[in-house]
PDB file of C-alpha atoms and ligand atoms in Angstrom:
ATOM      1  CA  MET A   1     -22.618 -15.309  50.539  1.00  0.00           C
ATOM      2  CA  LYS A   2     -25.091 -15.277  47.523  1.00  0.00           C
ATOM      3  CA  LYS A   3     -23.190 -12.030  46.085  1.00  0.00           C
ATOM      4  CA  ILE A   4     -19.934 -13.869  46.791  1.00  0.00           C
ATOM      5  CA  ILE A   5     -21.032 -16.874  44.605  1.00  0.00           C
ATOM      6  CA  MET A   6     -22.657 -14.748  41.593  1.00  0.00           C
ATOM      7  CA  THR A   7     -19.174 -12.932  41.558  1.00  0.00           C
ATOM      8  CA  PHE A   8     -17.163 -16.050  41.419  1.00  0.00           C
ATOM      9  CA  ILE A   9     -19.500 -17.662  38.634  1.00  0.00           C
ATOM     10  CA  THR A  10     -19.468 -14.201  36.750  1.00  0.00           C
ATOM     11  CA  GLY A  11     -15.268 -14.500  37.095  1.00  0.00           C
ATOM     12  CA  LEU A  12     -15.192 -18.193  35.913  1.00  0.00           C
ATOM     13  CA  ALA A  13     -17.528 -17.506  32.782  1.00  0.00           C
ATOM     14  CA  LEU A  14     -15.192 -14.768  31.992  1.00  0.00           C
ATOM     15  CA  VAL A  15     -11.999 -16.908  32.010  1.00  0.00           C
ATOM     16  CA  THR A  16     -14.058 -19.260  30.046  1.00  0.00           C
ATOM     17  CA  ALA A  17     -14.992 -16.905  27.376  1.00  0.00           C
ATOM     18  CA  SER A  18     -11.410 -15.363  27.237  1.00  0.00           C
ATOM     19  CA  MET A  19     -10.002 -19.000  26.604  1.00  0.00           C
ATOM     20  CA  SER A  20     -12.191 -20.067  24.327  1.00  0.00           C
ATOM     21  CA  THR A  21     -11.408 -16.456  22.368  1.00  0.00           C
ATOM     22  CA  MET A  22      -7.340 -17.461  22.917  1.00  0.00           C
ATOM     23  CA  ALA A  23      -7.617 -20.834  20.816  1.00  0.00           C
ATOM     24  CA  GLU A  24      -9.325 -19.087  18.031  1.00  0.00           C
ATOM     25  CA  ILE A  25      -6.450 -16.614  17.617  1.00  0.00           C
ATOM     26  CA  GLN A  26      -4.191 -18.206  15.315  1.00  0.00           C
ATOM     27  CA  SER A  27      -0.808 -16.122  13.810  1.00  0.00           C
ATOM     28  CA  LEU A  28      -0.791 -15.778   9.871  1.00  0.00           C
ATOM     29  CA  ARG A  29       2.649 -17.035  10.182  1.00  0.00           C
ATOM     30  CA  GLY A  30       1.095 -20.526  11.472  1.00  0.00           C
ATOM     31  CA  ALA A  31       3.511 -22.395  13.798  1.00  0.00           C
ATOM     32  CA  HIS A  32       6.440 -21.152  11.875  1.00  0.00           C
ATOM     33  CA  ALA A  33       8.888 -20.345  14.679  1.00  0.00           C
ATOM     34  CA  LEU A  34       9.618 -16.612  15.421  1.00  0.00           C
ATOM     35  CA  ASP A  35      13.249 -16.881  15.497  1.00  0.00           C
ATOM     36  CA  LYS A  36      13.626 -18.918  12.132  1.00  0.00           C
ATOM     37  CA  PRO A  37      13.839 -16.369   8.921  1.00  0.00           C
ATOM     38  CA  SER A  38      10.331 -16.093   6.930  1.00  0.00           C
ATOM     39  CA  GLU A  39       9.685 -18.261   4.235  1.00  0.00           C
ATOM     40  CA  THR A  40       9.709 -16.370   0.484  1.00  0.00           C
ATOM     41  CA  LEU A  41       6.083 -15.898  -0.734  1.00  0.00           C
ATOM     42  CA  ASP A  42       5.764 -17.268  -3.977  1.00  0.00           C
ATOM     43  CA  LYS A  43       5.650 -14.620  -6.699  1.00  0.00           C
ATOM     44  CA  ARG A  44       2.697 -13.287  -7.715  1.00  0.00           C
ATOM     45  CA  LYS A  45       1.395 -11.908 -11.260  1.00  0.00           C
ATOM     46  CA  GLN A  46       1.046  -7.721 -10.803  1.00  0.00           C
ATOM     47  CA  ILE A  47      -2.121  -7.215 -12.408  1.00  0.00           C
ATOM     48  CA  LYS A  48      -3.459  -4.739 -14.833  1.00  0.00           C
ATOM     49  CA  GLN A  49      -6.624  -2.435 -14.172  1.00  0.00           C
ATOM     50  CA  LYS A  50      -7.995  -0.464 -16.987  1.00  0.00           C
ATOM     51  CA  ASP A  51      -8.955   3.158 -15.880  1.00  0.00           C
ATOM     52  CA  GLY A  52      -7.023   2.581 -13.107  1.00  0.00           C
ATOM     53  CA  PHE A  53      -8.001   2.005  -8.896  1.00  0.00           C
ATOM     54  CA  GLU A  54     -10.602   3.962  -7.194  1.00  0.00           C
ATOM     55  CA  ARG A  55      -9.268   5.933  -4.804  1.00  0.00           C
ATOM     56  CA  SER A  56     -10.499   5.258  -1.072  1.00  0.00           C
ATOM     57  CA  TYR A  57      -9.946   8.635   0.008  1.00  0.00           C
ATOM     58  CA  LYS A  58      -9.096  12.484  -1.355  1.00  0.00           C
ATOM     59  CA  ILE A  59      -5.120  12.320  -1.091  1.00  0.00           C
ATOM     60  CA  GLN A  60      -4.623   8.536  -1.350  1.00  0.00           C
ATOM     61  CA  PRO A  61      -1.742   7.897  -3.452  1.00  0.00           C
ATOM     62  CA  PRO A  62      -3.159   5.920  -6.264  1.00  0.00           C
ATOM     63  CA  MET A  63      -2.469   2.251  -6.663  1.00  0.00           C
ATOM     64  CA  ILE A  64      -0.335   1.458  -9.719  1.00  0.00           C
ATOM     65  CA  PRO A  65      -2.458  -0.027 -12.307  1.00  0.00           C
ATOM     66  CA  HIS A  66       0.063  -1.643 -14.490  1.00  0.00           C
ATOM     67  CA  THR A  67       3.291  -3.948 -13.825  1.00  0.00           C
ATOM     68  CA  THR A  68       6.283  -2.483 -12.782  1.00  0.00           C
ATOM     69  CA  GLU A  69       8.218  -5.747 -12.836  1.00  0.00           C
ATOM     70  CA  LYS A  70      11.079  -4.073 -14.917  1.00  0.00           C
ATOM     71  CA  ASP A  71      10.700  -0.873 -13.423  1.00  0.00           C
ATOM     72  CA  ARG A  72      14.353   0.507 -11.262  1.00  0.00           C
ATOM     73  CA  ILE A  73      14.777   3.075  -9.039  1.00  0.00           C
ATOM     74  CA  SER A  74      18.687   3.709  -8.150  1.00  0.00           C
ATOM     75  CA  LEU A  75      20.107   6.571  -7.287  1.00  0.00           C
ATOM     76  CA  LYS A  76      20.745   7.375 -10.642  1.00  0.00           C
ATOM     77  CA  ASN A  77      17.770   6.382 -12.632  1.00  0.00           C
ATOM     78  CA  ASN A  78      13.918   6.376 -11.648  1.00  0.00           C
ATOM     79  CA  SER A  79      12.756   4.381 -14.792  1.00  0.00           C
ATOM     80  CA  CYS A  80       8.844   5.754 -13.613  1.00  0.00           C
ATOM     81  CA  MET A  81       9.930   8.846 -14.445  1.00  0.00           C
ATOM     82  CA  LYS A  82      10.623   7.821 -18.405  1.00  0.00           C
ATOM     83  CA  CYS A  83       6.701   8.176 -18.465  1.00  0.00           C
ATOM     84  CA  HIS A  84       5.412  10.520 -15.365  1.00  0.00           C
ATOM     85  CA  SER A  85       7.511  13.298 -15.841  1.00  0.00           C
ATOM     86  CA  GLU A  86       6.731  16.535 -16.888  1.00  0.00           C
ATOM     87  CA  LYS A  87       8.413  16.271 -20.068  1.00  0.00           C
ATOM     88  CA  ASN A  88       7.533  13.031 -21.007  1.00  0.00           C
ATOM     89  CA  HIS A  89       3.902  12.612 -19.580  1.00  0.00           C
ATOM     90  CA  GLU A  90       1.922  13.701 -22.800  1.00  0.00           C
ATOM     91  CA  LYS A  91       3.860  12.229 -25.000  1.00  0.00           C
ATOM     92  CA  GLU A  92       4.033   8.689 -23.039  1.00  0.00           C
ATOM     93  CA  LYS A  93      -0.097   9.359 -22.576  1.00  0.00           C
ATOM     94  CA  ALA A  94       0.605   8.783 -18.389  1.00  0.00           C
ATOM     95  CA  PRO A  95      -0.212  10.468 -15.509  1.00  0.00           C
ATOM     96  CA  ARG A  96       1.739  13.359 -14.760  1.00  0.00           C
ATOM     97  CA  ILE A  97       3.080  12.905 -11.435  1.00  0.00           C
ATOM     98  CA  GLY A  98       0.786  14.379  -8.530  1.00  0.00           C
ATOM     99  CA  ASP A  99       0.978  18.181  -7.702  1.00  0.00           C
ATOM    100  CA  SER A 100       2.154  17.246  -4.216  1.00  0.00           C
ATOM    101  CA  HIS A 101       5.194  15.710  -5.981  1.00  0.00           C
ATOM    102  CA  TYR A 102       6.765  19.454  -6.839  1.00  0.00           C
ATOM    103  CA  ILE A 103       6.895  20.780  -3.278  1.00  0.00           C
ATOM    104  CA  ASP A 104       9.565  20.588  -1.070  1.00  0.00           C
ATOM    105  CA  ARG A 105       9.749  20.317   2.693  1.00  0.00           C
ATOM    106  CA  ASP A 106       9.734  24.166   3.395  1.00  0.00           C
ATOM    107  CA  GLY A 107       6.197  24.738   1.433  1.00  0.00           C
ATOM    108  CA  ASN A 108       8.250  25.884  -1.766  1.00  0.00           C
ATOM    109  CA  LYS A 109       6.945  24.968  -5.391  1.00  0.00           C
ATOM    110  CA  LEU A 110       9.879  23.624  -7.377  1.00  0.00           C
ATOM    111  CA  SER A 111      10.091  23.024 -11.363  1.00  0.00           C
ATOM    112  CA  ASP A 112      10.910  19.404 -10.867  1.00  0.00           C
ATOM    113  CA  LEU A 113      10.426  16.113  -8.795  1.00  0.00           C
ATOM    114  CA  SER A 114      11.295  16.743  -4.929  1.00  0.00           C
ATOM    115  CA  SER A 115      13.529  14.516  -3.547  1.00  0.00           C
ATOM    116  CA  ARG A 116      11.025  13.416  -0.917  1.00  0.00           C
ATOM    117  CA  ARG A 117       8.862  12.003  -4.088  1.00  0.00           C
ATOM    118  CA  TYR A 118      11.459  10.071  -5.347  1.00  0.00           C
ATOM    119  CA  PHE A 119      11.257   6.706  -4.311  1.00  0.00           C
ATOM    120  CA  CYS A 120       7.821   5.979  -5.804  1.00  0.00           C
ATOM    121  CA  THR A 121       6.900   2.297  -4.840  1.00  0.00           C
ATOM    122  CA  GLN A 122       7.093   3.954  -0.899  1.00  0.00           C
ATOM    123  CA  CYS A 123       3.823   5.112  -1.672  1.00  0.00           C
ATOM    124  CA  HIS A 124       2.622   3.701  -4.630  1.00  0.00           C
ATOM    125  CA  ALA A 125       2.081  -0.212  -5.121  1.00  0.00           C
ATOM    126  CA  THR A 126       1.184  -2.196  -7.842  1.00  0.00           C
ATOM    127  CA  GLN A 127      -1.590  -5.191  -7.063  1.00  0.00           C
ATOM    128  CA  VAL A 128      -2.160  -8.554  -7.332  1.00  0.00           C
ATOM    129  CA  ASP A 129      -5.201 -10.929  -7.393  1.00  0.00           C
ATOM    130  CA  ALA A 130      -5.275 -12.386  -4.055  1.00  0.00           C
ATOM    131  CA  ASP A 131      -7.317 -13.404  -2.002  1.00  0.00           C
ATOM    132  CA  GLN A 132      -7.998 -11.611   1.215  1.00  0.00           C
ATOM    133  CA  LEU A 133      -6.217 -13.064   4.380  1.00  0.00           C
ATOM    134  CA  VAL A 134      -8.580 -12.281   6.769  1.00  0.00           C
ATOM    135  CA  GLU A 135     -12.376 -10.730   5.949  1.00  0.00           C
ATOM    136  CA  ASN A 136     -12.509  -7.076   5.352  1.00  0.00           C
ATOM    137  CA  ASP A 137     -15.339  -4.931   5.026  1.00  0.00           C
ATOM    138  CA  PHE A 138     -13.547  -1.650   4.708  1.00  0.00           C
ATOM    139  CA  VAL A 139     -15.344   0.836   2.536  1.00  0.00           C
ATOM    140  CA  GLY A 140     -13.750   3.844   1.474  1.00  0.00           C
ATOM    141  CA  ALA A 141     -14.278   7.573   2.025  1.00  0.00           C
ATOM    142  CA  LYS A 142     -16.220   8.974  -0.583  1.00  0.00           C
TER     143      LYS A 142
HETATM  144  C1  HEC B   1       6.212   2.988 -19.874  1.00  0.00           C
HETATM  145  C2  HEC B   1       5.571   4.095 -19.353  1.00  0.00           C
HETATM  146  C3  HEC B   1       5.196   4.113 -17.507  1.00  0.00           C
HETATM  147  C4  HEC B   1       6.331   3.791 -16.748  1.00  0.00           C
HETATM  148  C5  HEC B   1       7.484   3.228 -16.676  1.00  0.00           C
HETATM  149  C6  HEC B   1       5.734   3.573 -15.675  1.00  0.00           C
HETATM  150  N1  HEC B   1       4.147   4.265 -15.885  1.00  0.00           N
HETATM  151 FE1  HEC B   1       2.725   4.358 -14.277  1.00  0.00          FE
HETATM  152  N2  HEC B   1       1.321   4.485 -15.531  1.00  0.00           N
HETATM  153  C7  HEC B   1       1.672   4.969 -17.462  1.00  0.00           C
HETATM  154  C8  HEC B   1       0.156   5.062 -17.463  1.00  0.00           C
HETATM  155  C9  HEC B   1       0.433   4.933 -19.155  1.00  0.00           C
HETATM  156  C10 HEC B   1      -1.006   4.947 -17.128  1.00  0.00           C
HETATM  157  C11 HEC B   1      -2.431   5.304 -16.773  1.00  0.00           C
HETATM  158  C12 HEC B   1      -2.790   3.976 -16.495  1.00  0.00           C
HETATM  159  C13 HEC B   1      -2.570   2.934 -17.608  1.00  0.00           C
HETATM  160  O1  HEC B   1      -2.584   2.965 -18.768  1.00  0.00           O
HETATM  161  O2  HEC B   1      -2.040   2.152 -17.010  1.00  0.00           O
HETATM  162  C14 HEC B   1       0.138   4.849 -15.699  1.00  0.00           C
HETATM  163  C15 HEC B   1      -0.927   4.671 -14.299  1.00  0.00           C
HETATM  164  C16 HEC B   1       0.082   5.147 -12.873  1.00  0.00           C
HETATM  165  C17 HEC B   1      -0.257   5.255 -11.593  1.00  0.00           C
HETATM  166  C18 HEC B   1      -2.168   5.443 -11.274  1.00  0.00           C
HETATM  167  C19 HEC B   1      -2.309   6.944 -11.467  1.00  0.00           C
HETATM  168  C20 HEC B   1      -4.031   7.207 -11.063  1.00  0.00           C
HETATM  169  O3  HEC B   1      -4.007   8.729 -10.856  1.00  0.00           O
HETATM  170  O4  HEC B   1      -4.566   6.929 -11.000  1.00  0.00           O
HETATM  171  C21 HEC B   1       0.140   5.381 -10.707  1.00  0.00           C
HETATM  172  C22 HEC B   1       0.522   5.505  -9.327  1.00  0.00           C
HETATM  173  C23 HEC B   1       1.653   5.216 -11.372  1.00  0.00           C
HETATM  174  N3  HEC B   1       1.444   4.915 -12.956  1.00  0.00           N
HETATM  175  C24 HEC B   1       2.678   4.760 -10.814  1.00  0.00           C
HETATM  176  C25 HEC B   1       4.131   4.327 -11.425  1.00  0.00           C
HETATM  177  C26 HEC B   1       5.487   4.327 -10.642  1.00  0.00           C
HETATM  178  C27 HEC B   1       5.846   4.267  -9.696  1.00  0.00           C
HETATM  179  C28 HEC B   1       6.290   3.574 -12.129  1.00  0.00           C
HETATM  180  C29 HEC B   1       7.256   3.213 -11.240  1.00  0.00           C
HETATM  181  C30 HEC B   1       7.549   1.988 -10.669  1.00  0.00           C
HETATM  182  C31 HEC B   1       5.389   3.900 -13.201  1.00  0.00           C
HETATM  183  N4  HEC B   1       4.325   4.173 -12.956  1.00  0.00           N
HETATM  184  C32 HEC B   1       5.638   3.485 -14.325  1.00  0.00           C
HETATM  185  C33 HEC B   1       2.795   4.435 -17.892  1.00  0.00           C
HETATM  186  C34 HEC B   1       3.742   4.015 -17.143  1.00  0.00           C
HETATM  187  C1  HEC B   2       5.415  10.082  -0.129  1.00  0.00           C
HETATM  188  C2  HEC B   2       4.303   9.268  -0.733  1.00  0.00           C
HETATM  189  C3  HEC B   2       4.432   9.516  -2.501  1.00  0.00           C
HETATM  190  C4  HEC B   2       5.866   9.250  -2.924  1.00  0.00           C
HETATM  191  C5  HEC B   2       7.293   8.942  -2.719  1.00  0.00           C
HETATM  192  C6  HEC B   2       5.420   9.430  -4.352  1.00  0.00           C
HETATM  193  N1  HEC B   2       4.003   9.441  -4.622  1.00  0.00           N
HETATM  194 FE1  HEC B   2       2.876   9.981  -6.411  1.00  0.00          FE
HETATM  195  N2  HEC B   2       1.054  10.546  -5.426  1.00  0.00           N
HETATM  196  C7  HEC B   2       0.969  10.372  -3.643  1.00  0.00           C
HETATM  197  C8  HEC B   2       0.196  10.975  -3.247  1.00  0.00           C
HETATM  198  C9  HEC B   2      -0.478  11.317  -1.678  1.00  0.00           C
HETATM  199  C10 HEC B   2      -1.048  10.698  -4.533  1.00  0.00           C
HETATM  200  C11 HEC B   2      -2.178  12.012  -4.689  1.00  0.00           C
HETATM  201  C12 HEC B   2      -1.946  13.673  -4.415  1.00  0.00           C
HETATM  202  C13 HEC B   2      -1.162  13.972  -5.558  1.00  0.00           C
HETATM  203  O1  HEC B   2      -2.183  13.856  -6.463  1.00  0.00           O
HETATM  204  O2  HEC B   2      -0.463  14.903  -5.105  1.00  0.00           O
HETATM  205  C14 HEC B   2      -0.048  10.866  -5.248  1.00  0.00           C
HETATM  206  C15 HEC B   2      -0.073  11.079  -7.154  1.00  0.00           C
HETATM  207  C16 HEC B   2       0.557  10.330  -8.174  1.00  0.00           C
HETATM  208  C17 HEC B   2      -0.010  10.420  -9.304  1.00  0.00           C
HETATM  209  C18 HEC B   2      -1.510  10.869  -9.758  1.00  0.00           C
HETATM  210  C19 HEC B   2      -1.770  12.433 -10.564  1.00  0.00           C
HETATM  211  C20 HEC B   2      -2.953  13.139 -10.613  1.00  0.00           C
HETATM  212  O3  HEC B   2      -2.836  13.750 -10.880  1.00  0.00           O
HETATM  213  O4  HEC B   2      -3.970  12.034 -10.650  1.00  0.00           O
HETATM  214  C21 HEC B   2       0.898   9.484 -10.209  1.00  0.00           C
HETATM  215  C22 HEC B   2       1.055   9.401 -11.724  1.00  0.00           C
HETATM  216  C23 HEC B   2       1.704   9.555  -9.122  1.00  0.00           C
HETATM  217  N3  HEC B   2       1.477   9.914  -7.891  1.00  0.00           N
HETATM  218  C24 HEC B   2       3.172   9.166  -9.350  1.00  0.00           C
HETATM  219  C25 HEC B   2       4.202   9.230  -8.741  1.00  0.00           C
HETATM  220  C26 HEC B   2       5.853   8.820  -9.586  1.00  0.00           C
HETATM  221  C27 HEC B   2       6.137   8.552 -10.790  1.00  0.00           C
HETATM  222  C28 HEC B   2       6.517   8.911  -8.100  1.00  0.00           C
HETATM  223  C29 HEC B   2       7.624   8.803  -7.972  1.00  0.00           C
HETATM  224  C30 HEC B   2       8.923   9.264  -8.786  1.00  0.00           C
HETATM  225  C31 HEC B   2       5.716   9.203  -6.944  1.00  0.00           C
HETATM  226  N4  HEC B   2       3.930   9.371  -7.645  1.00  0.00           N
HETATM  227  C32 HEC B   2       5.954   8.983  -5.508  1.00  0.00           C
HETATM  228  C33 HEC B   2       2.216   9.882  -3.182  1.00  0.00           C
HETATM  229  C34 HEC B   2       3.293   9.739  -3.091  1.00  0.00           C
END
């Protein structure tokens, strides 16, 4: 009998504990209904970072340390390559696209940008000066 009562009390404690955690969890979108279109976010100013952003691990795509508001990437034109290409990077004093950007999917080395790396902002992101949405104590690998 004692054992049954103990099990019951433990069970009750667990339910109460999980109910209180449930109350604390709140979606970042707040009370905004799931089937309603998302609200447009405020446009934030992109920041510049002198000497670039530190990478968190060796093969991380480096974050973009300048603004890209005027840059356009389309089928015909990629304005990032005006500065970062093999041909122009020295003149523009910009870092050349990474070595991995010259390798095609079969591992062959190309003389120019691989189509796999054409859409730069798929991997490289500009940054804004924003507060963290949730507490974050991530530390990069050294
Ligand atoms: C007008 C020339 C110019 C254009 C256009 C340009 N960049 Fe840059 N980029 C630079 C320069 C110069 C640097 C070196 C850091 C600095 O001075 O801001 C740089 C740095 C970077 C870096 C950081 C590299 C590292 O090792 O930290 C990335 C990533 C990058 N650019 C990506 C892009 C992407 C993606 C675009 C297009 C959306 C773009 N850039 C357009 C000139 C340019
Ligand atoms: C699929 C992901 C991906 C795409 C797309 C991509 N990059 Fe990268 N980029 C990386 C990674 C990963 C690195 C780090 C490894 C390396 O240097 O190859 C890097 C490195 C760089 C660097 C730093 C090179 C150095 O020597 O430090 C520059 C500059 C850069 N990329 C520019 C660009 C530009 C411009 C484009 C578009 C034309 C682009 N990247 C497209 C993933 C990507």
